[in-house]
PDB file of C-alpha atoms in Angstrom:
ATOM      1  CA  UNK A   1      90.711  64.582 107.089  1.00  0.00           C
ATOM      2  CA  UNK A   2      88.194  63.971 104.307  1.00  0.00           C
ATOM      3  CA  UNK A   3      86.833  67.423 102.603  1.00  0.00           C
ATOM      4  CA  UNK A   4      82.861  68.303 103.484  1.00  0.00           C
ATOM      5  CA  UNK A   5      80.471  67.505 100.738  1.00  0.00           C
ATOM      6  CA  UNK A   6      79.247  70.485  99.023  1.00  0.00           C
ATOM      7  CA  UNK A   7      76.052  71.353  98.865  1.00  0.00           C
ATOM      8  CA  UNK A   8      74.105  72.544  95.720  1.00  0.00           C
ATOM      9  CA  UNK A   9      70.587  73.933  95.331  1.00  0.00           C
ATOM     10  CA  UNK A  10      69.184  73.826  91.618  1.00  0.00           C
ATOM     11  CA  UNK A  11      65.490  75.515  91.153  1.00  0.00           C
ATOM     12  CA  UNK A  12      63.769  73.916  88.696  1.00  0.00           C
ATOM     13  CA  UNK A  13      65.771  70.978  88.566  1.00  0.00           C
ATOM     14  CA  UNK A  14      63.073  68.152  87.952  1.00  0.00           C
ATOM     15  CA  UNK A  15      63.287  69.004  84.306  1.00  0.00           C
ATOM     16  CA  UNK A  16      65.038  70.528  80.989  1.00  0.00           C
ATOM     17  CA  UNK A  17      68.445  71.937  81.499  1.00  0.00           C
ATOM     18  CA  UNK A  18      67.761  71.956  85.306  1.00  0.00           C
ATOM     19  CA  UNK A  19      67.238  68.355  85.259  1.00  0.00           C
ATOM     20  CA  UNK A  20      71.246  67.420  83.927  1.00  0.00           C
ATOM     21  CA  UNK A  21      72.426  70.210  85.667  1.00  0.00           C
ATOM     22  CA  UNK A  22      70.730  68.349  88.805  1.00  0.00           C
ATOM     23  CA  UNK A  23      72.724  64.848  87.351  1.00  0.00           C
ATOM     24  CA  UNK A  24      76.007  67.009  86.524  1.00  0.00           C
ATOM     25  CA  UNK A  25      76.544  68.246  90.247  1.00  0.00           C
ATOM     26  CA  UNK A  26      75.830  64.840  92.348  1.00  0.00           C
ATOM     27  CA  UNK A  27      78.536  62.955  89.652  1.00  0.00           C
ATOM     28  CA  UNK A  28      80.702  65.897  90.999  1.00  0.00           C
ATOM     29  CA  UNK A  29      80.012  64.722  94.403  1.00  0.00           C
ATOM     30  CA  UNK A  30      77.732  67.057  95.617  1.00  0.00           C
ATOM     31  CA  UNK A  31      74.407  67.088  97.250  1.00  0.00           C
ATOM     32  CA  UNK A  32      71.926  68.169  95.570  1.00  0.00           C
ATOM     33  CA  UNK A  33      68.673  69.641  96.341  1.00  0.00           C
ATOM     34  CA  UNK A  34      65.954  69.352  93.549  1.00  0.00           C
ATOM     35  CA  UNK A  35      63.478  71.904  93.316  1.00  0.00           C
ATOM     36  CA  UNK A  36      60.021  71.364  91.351  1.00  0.00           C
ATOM     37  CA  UNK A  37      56.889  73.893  91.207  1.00  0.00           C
ATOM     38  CA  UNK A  38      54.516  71.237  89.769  1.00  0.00           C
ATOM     39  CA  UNK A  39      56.235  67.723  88.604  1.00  0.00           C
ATOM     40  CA  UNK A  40      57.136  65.726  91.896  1.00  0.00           C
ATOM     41  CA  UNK A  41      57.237  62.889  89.966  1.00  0.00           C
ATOM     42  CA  UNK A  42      60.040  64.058  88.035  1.00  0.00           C
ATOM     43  CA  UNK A  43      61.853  65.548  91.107  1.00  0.00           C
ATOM     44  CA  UNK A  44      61.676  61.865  92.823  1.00  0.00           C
ATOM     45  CA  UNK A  45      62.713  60.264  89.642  1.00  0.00           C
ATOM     46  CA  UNK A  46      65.738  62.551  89.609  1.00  0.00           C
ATOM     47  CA  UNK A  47      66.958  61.758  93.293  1.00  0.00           C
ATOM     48  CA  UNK A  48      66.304  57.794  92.925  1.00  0.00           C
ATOM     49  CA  UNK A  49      68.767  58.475  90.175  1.00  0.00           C
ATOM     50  CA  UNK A  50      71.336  60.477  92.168  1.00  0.00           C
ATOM     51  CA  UNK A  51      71.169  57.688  95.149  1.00  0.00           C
ATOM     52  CA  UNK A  52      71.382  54.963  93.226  1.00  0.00           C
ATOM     53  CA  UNK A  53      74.513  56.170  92.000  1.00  0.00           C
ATOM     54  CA  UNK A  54      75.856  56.971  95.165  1.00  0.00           C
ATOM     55  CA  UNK A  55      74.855  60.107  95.866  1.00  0.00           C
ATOM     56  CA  UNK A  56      72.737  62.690  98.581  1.00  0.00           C
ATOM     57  CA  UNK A  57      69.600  64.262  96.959  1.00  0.00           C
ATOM     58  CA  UNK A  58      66.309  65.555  98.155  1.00  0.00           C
ATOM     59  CA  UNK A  59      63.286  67.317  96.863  1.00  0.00           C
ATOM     60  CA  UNK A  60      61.973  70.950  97.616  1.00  0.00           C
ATOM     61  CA  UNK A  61      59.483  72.557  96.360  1.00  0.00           C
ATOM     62  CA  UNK A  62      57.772  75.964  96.098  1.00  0.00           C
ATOM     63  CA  UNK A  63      57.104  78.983  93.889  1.00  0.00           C
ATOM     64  CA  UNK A  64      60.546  80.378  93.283  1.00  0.00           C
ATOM     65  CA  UNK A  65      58.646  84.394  92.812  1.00  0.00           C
ATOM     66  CA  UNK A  66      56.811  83.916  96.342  1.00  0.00           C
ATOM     67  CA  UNK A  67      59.548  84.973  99.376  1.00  0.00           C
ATOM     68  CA  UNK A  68      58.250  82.900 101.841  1.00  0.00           C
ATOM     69  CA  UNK A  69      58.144  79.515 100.354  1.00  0.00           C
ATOM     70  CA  UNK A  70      61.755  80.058  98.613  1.00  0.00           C
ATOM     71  CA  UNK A  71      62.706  80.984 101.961  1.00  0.00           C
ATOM     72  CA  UNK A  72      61.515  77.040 103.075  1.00  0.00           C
ATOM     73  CA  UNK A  73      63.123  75.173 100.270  1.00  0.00           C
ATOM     74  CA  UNK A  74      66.369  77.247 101.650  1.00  0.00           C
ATOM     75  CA  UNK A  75      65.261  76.315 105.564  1.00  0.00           C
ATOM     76  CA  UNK A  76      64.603  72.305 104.037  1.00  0.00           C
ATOM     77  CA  UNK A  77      68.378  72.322 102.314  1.00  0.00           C
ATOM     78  CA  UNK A  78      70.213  73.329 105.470  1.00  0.00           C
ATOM     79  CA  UNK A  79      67.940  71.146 108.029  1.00  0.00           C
ATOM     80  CA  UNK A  80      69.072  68.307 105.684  1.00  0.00           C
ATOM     81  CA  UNK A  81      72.742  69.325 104.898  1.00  0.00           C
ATOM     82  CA  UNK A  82      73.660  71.405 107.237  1.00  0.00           C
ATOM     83  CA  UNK A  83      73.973  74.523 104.439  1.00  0.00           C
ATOM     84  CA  UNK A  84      74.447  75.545 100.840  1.00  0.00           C
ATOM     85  CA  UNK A  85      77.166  75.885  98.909  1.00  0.00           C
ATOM     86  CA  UNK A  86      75.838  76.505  95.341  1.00  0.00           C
ATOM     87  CA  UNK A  87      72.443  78.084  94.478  1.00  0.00           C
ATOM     88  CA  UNK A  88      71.314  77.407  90.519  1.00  0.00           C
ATOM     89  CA  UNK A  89      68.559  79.032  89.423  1.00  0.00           C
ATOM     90  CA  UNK A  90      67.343  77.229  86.195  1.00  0.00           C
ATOM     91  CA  UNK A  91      63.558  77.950  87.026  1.00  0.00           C
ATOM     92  CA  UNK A  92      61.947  79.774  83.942  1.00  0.00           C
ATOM     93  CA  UNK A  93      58.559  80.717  82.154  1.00  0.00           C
ATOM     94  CA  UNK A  94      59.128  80.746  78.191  1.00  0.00           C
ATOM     95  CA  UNK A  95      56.627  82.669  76.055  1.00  0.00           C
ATOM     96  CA  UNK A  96      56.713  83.829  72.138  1.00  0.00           C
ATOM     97  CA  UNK A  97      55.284  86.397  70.427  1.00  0.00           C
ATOM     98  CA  UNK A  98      55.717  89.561  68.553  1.00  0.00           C
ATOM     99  CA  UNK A  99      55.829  92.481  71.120  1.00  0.00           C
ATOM    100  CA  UNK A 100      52.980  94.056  69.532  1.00  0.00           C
ATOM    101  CA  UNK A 101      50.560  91.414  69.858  1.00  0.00           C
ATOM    102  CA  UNK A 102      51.677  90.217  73.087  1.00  0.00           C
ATOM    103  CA  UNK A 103      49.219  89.232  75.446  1.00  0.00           C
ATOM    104  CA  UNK A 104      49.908  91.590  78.937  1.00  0.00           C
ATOM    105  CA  UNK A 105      48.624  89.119  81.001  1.00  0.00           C
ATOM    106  CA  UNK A 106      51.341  86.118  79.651  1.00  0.00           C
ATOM    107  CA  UNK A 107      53.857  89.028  79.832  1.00  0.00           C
ATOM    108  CA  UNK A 108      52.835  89.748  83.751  1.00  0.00           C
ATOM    109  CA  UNK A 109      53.161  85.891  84.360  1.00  0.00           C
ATOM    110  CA  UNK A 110      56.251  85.305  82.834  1.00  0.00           C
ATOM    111  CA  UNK A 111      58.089  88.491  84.475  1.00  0.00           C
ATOM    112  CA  UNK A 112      56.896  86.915  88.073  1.00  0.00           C
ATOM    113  CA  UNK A 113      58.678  84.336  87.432  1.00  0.00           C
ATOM    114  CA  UNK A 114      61.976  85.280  85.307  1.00  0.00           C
ATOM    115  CA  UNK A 115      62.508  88.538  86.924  1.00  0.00           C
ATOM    116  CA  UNK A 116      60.689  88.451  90.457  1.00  0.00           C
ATOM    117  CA  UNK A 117      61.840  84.838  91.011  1.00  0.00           C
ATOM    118  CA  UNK A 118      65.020  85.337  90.342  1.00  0.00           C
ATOM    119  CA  UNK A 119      65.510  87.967  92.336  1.00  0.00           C
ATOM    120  CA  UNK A 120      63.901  86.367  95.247  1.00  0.00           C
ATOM    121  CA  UNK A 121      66.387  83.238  94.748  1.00  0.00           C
ATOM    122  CA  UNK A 122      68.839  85.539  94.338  1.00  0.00           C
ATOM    123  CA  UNK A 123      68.033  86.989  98.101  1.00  0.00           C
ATOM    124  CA  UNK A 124      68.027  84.231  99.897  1.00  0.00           C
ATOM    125  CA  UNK A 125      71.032  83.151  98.249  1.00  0.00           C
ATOM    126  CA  UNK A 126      72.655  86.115  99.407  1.00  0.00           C
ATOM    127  CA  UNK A 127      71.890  85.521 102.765  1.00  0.00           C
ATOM    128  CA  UNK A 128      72.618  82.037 103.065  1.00  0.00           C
ATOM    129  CA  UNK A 129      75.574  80.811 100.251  1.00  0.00           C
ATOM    130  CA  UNK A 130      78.682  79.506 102.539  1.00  0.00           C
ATOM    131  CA  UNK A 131      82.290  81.045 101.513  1.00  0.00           C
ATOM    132  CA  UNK A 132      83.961  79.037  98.868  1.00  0.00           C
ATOM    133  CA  UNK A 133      79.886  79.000  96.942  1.00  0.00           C
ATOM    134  CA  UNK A 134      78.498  79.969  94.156  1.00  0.00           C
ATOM    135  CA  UNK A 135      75.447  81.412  93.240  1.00  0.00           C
ATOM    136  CA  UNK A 136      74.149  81.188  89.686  1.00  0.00           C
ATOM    137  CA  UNK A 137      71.387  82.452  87.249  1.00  0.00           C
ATOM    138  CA  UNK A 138      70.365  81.785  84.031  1.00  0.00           C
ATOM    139  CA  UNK A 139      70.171  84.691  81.104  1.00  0.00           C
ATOM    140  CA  UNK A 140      69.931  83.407  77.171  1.00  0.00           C
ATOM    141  CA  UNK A 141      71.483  84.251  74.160  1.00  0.00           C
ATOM    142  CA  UNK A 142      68.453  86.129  72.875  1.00  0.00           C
ATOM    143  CA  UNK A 143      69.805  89.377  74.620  1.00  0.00           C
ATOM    144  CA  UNK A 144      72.497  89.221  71.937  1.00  0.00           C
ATOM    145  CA  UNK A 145      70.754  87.402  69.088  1.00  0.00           C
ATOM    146  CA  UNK A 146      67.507  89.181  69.097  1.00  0.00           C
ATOM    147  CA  UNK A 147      64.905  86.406  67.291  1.00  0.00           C
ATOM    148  CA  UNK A 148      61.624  87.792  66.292  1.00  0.00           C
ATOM    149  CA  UNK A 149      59.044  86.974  68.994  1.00  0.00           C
ATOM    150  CA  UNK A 150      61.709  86.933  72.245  1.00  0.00           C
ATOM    151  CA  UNK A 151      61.129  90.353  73.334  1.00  0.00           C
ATOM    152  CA  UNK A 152      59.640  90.070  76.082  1.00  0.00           C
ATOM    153  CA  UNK A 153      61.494  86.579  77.564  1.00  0.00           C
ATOM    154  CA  UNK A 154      65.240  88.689  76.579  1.00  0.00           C
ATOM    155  CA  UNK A 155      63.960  91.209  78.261  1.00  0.00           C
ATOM    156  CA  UNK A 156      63.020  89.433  81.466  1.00  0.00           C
ATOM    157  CA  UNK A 157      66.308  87.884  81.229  1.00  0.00           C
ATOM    158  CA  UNK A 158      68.264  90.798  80.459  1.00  0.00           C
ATOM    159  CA  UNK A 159      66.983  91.678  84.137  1.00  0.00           C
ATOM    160  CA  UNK A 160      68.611  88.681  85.225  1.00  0.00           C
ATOM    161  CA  UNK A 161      72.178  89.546  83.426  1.00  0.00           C
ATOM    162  CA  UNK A 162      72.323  92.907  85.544  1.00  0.00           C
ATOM    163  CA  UNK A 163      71.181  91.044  88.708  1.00  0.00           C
ATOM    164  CA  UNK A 164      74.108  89.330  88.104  1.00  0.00           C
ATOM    165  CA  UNK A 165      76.363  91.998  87.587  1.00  0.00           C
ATOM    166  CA  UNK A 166      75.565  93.909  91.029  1.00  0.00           C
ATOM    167  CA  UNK A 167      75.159  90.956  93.295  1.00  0.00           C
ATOM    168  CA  UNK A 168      78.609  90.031  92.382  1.00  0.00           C
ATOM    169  CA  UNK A 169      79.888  93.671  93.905  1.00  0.00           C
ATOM    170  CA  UNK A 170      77.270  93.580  97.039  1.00  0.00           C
ATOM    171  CA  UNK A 171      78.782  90.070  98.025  1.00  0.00           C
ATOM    172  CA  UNK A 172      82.095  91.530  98.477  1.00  0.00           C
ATOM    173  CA  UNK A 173      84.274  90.018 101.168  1.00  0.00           C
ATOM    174  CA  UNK A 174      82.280  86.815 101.211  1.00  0.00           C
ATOM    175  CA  UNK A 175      84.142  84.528  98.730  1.00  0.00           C
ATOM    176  CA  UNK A 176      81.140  83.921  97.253  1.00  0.00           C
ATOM    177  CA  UNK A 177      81.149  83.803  92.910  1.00  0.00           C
ATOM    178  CA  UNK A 178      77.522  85.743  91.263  1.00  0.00           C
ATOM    179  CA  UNK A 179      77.296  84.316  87.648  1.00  0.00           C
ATOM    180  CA  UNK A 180      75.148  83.520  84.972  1.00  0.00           C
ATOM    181  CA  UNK A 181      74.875  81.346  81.839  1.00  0.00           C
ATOM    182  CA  UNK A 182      73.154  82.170  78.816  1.00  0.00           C
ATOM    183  CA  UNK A 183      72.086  79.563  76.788  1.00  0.00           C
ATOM    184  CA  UNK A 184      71.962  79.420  72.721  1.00  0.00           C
ATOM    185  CA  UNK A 185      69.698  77.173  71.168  1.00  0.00           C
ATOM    186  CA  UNK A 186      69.245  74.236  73.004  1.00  0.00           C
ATOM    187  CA  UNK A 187      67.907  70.616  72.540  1.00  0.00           C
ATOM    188  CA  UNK A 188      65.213  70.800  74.953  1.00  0.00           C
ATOM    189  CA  UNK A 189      61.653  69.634  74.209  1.00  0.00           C
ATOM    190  CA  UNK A 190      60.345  73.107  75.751  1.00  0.00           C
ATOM    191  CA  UNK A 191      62.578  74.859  72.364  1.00  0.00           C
ATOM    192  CA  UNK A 192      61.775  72.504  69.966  1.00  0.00           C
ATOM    193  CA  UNK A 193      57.979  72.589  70.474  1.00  0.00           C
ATOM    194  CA  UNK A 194      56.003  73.388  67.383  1.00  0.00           C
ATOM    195  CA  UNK A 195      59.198  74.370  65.542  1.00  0.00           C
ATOM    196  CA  UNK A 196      59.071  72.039  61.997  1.00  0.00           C
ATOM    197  CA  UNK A 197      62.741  70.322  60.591  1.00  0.00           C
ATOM    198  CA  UNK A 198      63.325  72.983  58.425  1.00  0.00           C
ATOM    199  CA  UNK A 199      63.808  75.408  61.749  1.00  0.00           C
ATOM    200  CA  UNK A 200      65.401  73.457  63.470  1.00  0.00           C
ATOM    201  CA  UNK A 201      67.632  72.569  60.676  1.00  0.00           C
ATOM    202  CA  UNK A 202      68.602  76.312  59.906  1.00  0.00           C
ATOM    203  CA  UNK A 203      69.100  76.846  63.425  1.00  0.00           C
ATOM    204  CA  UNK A 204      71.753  73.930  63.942  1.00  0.00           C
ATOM    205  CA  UNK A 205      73.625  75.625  60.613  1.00  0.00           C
ATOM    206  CA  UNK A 206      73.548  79.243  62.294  1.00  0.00           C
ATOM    207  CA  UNK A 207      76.423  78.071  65.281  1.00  0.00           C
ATOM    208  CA  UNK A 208      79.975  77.701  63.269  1.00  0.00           C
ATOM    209  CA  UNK A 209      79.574  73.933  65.212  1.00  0.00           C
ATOM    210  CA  UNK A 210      76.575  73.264  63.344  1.00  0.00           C
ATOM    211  CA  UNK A 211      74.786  71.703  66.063  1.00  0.00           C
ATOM    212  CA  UNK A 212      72.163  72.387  68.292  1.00  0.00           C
ATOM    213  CA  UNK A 213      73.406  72.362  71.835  1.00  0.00           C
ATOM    214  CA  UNK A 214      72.577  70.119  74.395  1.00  0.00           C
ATOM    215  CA  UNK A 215      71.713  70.241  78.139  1.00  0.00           C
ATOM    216  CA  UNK A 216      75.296  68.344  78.930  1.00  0.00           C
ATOM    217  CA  UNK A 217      76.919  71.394  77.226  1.00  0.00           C
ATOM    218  CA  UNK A 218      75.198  74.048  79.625  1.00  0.00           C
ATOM    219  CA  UNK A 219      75.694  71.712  82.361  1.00  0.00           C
ATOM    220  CA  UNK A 220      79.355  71.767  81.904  1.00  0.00           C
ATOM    221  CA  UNK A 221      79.520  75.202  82.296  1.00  0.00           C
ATOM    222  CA  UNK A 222      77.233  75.646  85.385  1.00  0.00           C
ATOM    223  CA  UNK A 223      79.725  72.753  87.165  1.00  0.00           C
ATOM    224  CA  UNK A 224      82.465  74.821  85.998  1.00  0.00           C
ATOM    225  CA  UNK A 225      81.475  77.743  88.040  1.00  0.00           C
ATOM    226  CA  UNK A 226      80.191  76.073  90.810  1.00  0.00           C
ATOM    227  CA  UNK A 227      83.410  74.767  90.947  1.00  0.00           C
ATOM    228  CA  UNK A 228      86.844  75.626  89.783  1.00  0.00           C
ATOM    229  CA  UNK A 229      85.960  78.961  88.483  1.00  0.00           C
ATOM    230  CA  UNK A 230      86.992  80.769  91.413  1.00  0.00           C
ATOM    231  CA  UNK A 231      88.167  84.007  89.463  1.00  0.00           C
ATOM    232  CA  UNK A 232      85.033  84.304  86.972  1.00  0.00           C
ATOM    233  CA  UNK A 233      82.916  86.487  89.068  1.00  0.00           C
ATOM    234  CA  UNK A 234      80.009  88.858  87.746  1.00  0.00           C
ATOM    235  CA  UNK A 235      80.170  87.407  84.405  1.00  0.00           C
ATOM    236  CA  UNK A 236      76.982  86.225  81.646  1.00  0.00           C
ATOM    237  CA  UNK A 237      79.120  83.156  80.118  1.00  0.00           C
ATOM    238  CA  UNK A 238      76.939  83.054  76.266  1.00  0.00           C
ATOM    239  CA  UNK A 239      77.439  78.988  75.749  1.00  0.00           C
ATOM    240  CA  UNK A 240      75.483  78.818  72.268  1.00  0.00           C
ATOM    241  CA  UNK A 241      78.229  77.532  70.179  1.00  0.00           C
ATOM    242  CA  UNK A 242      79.693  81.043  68.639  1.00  0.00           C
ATOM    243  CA  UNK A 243      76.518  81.957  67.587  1.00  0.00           C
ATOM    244  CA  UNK A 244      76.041  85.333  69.001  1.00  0.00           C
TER     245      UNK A 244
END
């Protein structure tokens, strides 16, 4: 009897870390599900990709902080596959500046997002993850590392981290994994934007690997617990190299 495909759900995977986390899960054999808020073309780029190779992908869209339209990318996945396995939530709003100059509306905007949206993915994930699944968010290493100018994005994601740490005890008796990954510095074009070779020089010497990471590197983790890691449960796994 051949085993049923698993099915994953990545929001905000038409892009960024999202994007190879999207690529990481269909070359583990899954179906995929790629969410976009704005860039379809990127979204249809990224399933062309997975069925050319062999794989099951569709697009979904919708705003991951509004309840009904995250509830119809979850209706979409399981009218397609039949249910989900694996929810990722990758979909994020990044913003910088010094907490005292902040602007209140940017901080209002990026909070619907990071903090309302998550929770709302986290909901319907809840509700809907199979046994055996996984459901998992995104935090960053700036709740550890502190840089001047990430107050207010730590913070939101701080929110995520204890999200993470109660959904995982309200799932009990499911067999359903609650994790999240937090992220050093990463070689995305969203983090290097406007930062000069110097910065990003001293920030590839701060990690004892002396690198910047890359998306394959958090992608390896999120396949790792939407997969084998069966006993990592409740957890913020900090994959930035040793650097905080």
């Amino acid at each position: 009897m051949s085993t049923p495909t698993r099915v994953a759900l990545v929001m905000g995977g038409s892009g960024g870390i999202g994007r190879t986390v999207v690529e990481r899960l269909a070359a583990d054999g899954m179906a995929v599900g790629v969410h976009y808020a704005g860039n379809r073309d990127a979204a249809d780029e990224a399933v062309k990709a997975i069925e050319a190779a062999g794989g099951r992908a569709i697009t979904v869209t919708g705003d991951v902080a509004d309840e009904r339209e995250t509830a119809a990318v979850f209706d979409a996945m399981e009218a397609v596959f039949g249910g989900i396995d694996v929810v990722v939530n990758a979909a994020g709003i990044l913003a910088l500046s010094p907490l005292a100059t902040f602007d209140l509306d940017v901080l209002d905007r990026m909070h619907r997002t990071n903090i309302r949206g998550a929770f709302v993915v986290a909901q319907q994930a809840a509700r809907r993850a199979r046994a055996g699944g996984a459901i998992i968010g995104f935090s960053t290493s700036q709740t550890r590392m502190g840089f001047p100018g990430y107050s207010a994005y730590a913070a939101s994601k701080a929110a995520v981290e204890t999200m993470t740490f109660v959904l995982a005890r309200e799932m009990r008796g499911r067999d359903v994994t609650v994790n999240a990954v937090a992220p050093g510095p990463t070689a995305t074009a969203m983090f290097l934007e406007g930062k000069d070779r110097a910065t990003i020089d001293r920030l590839m010497a701060q990690p004892p690997l002396e690198r910047l990471g890359t998306p394959a590197d958090i992608a390896d983790v999120v396949s790792f617990l939407a997969g084998p890691a069966r006993w990592i449960n409740g957890q913020v796994i900090y994959a930035n190299g040793g650097i905080a």
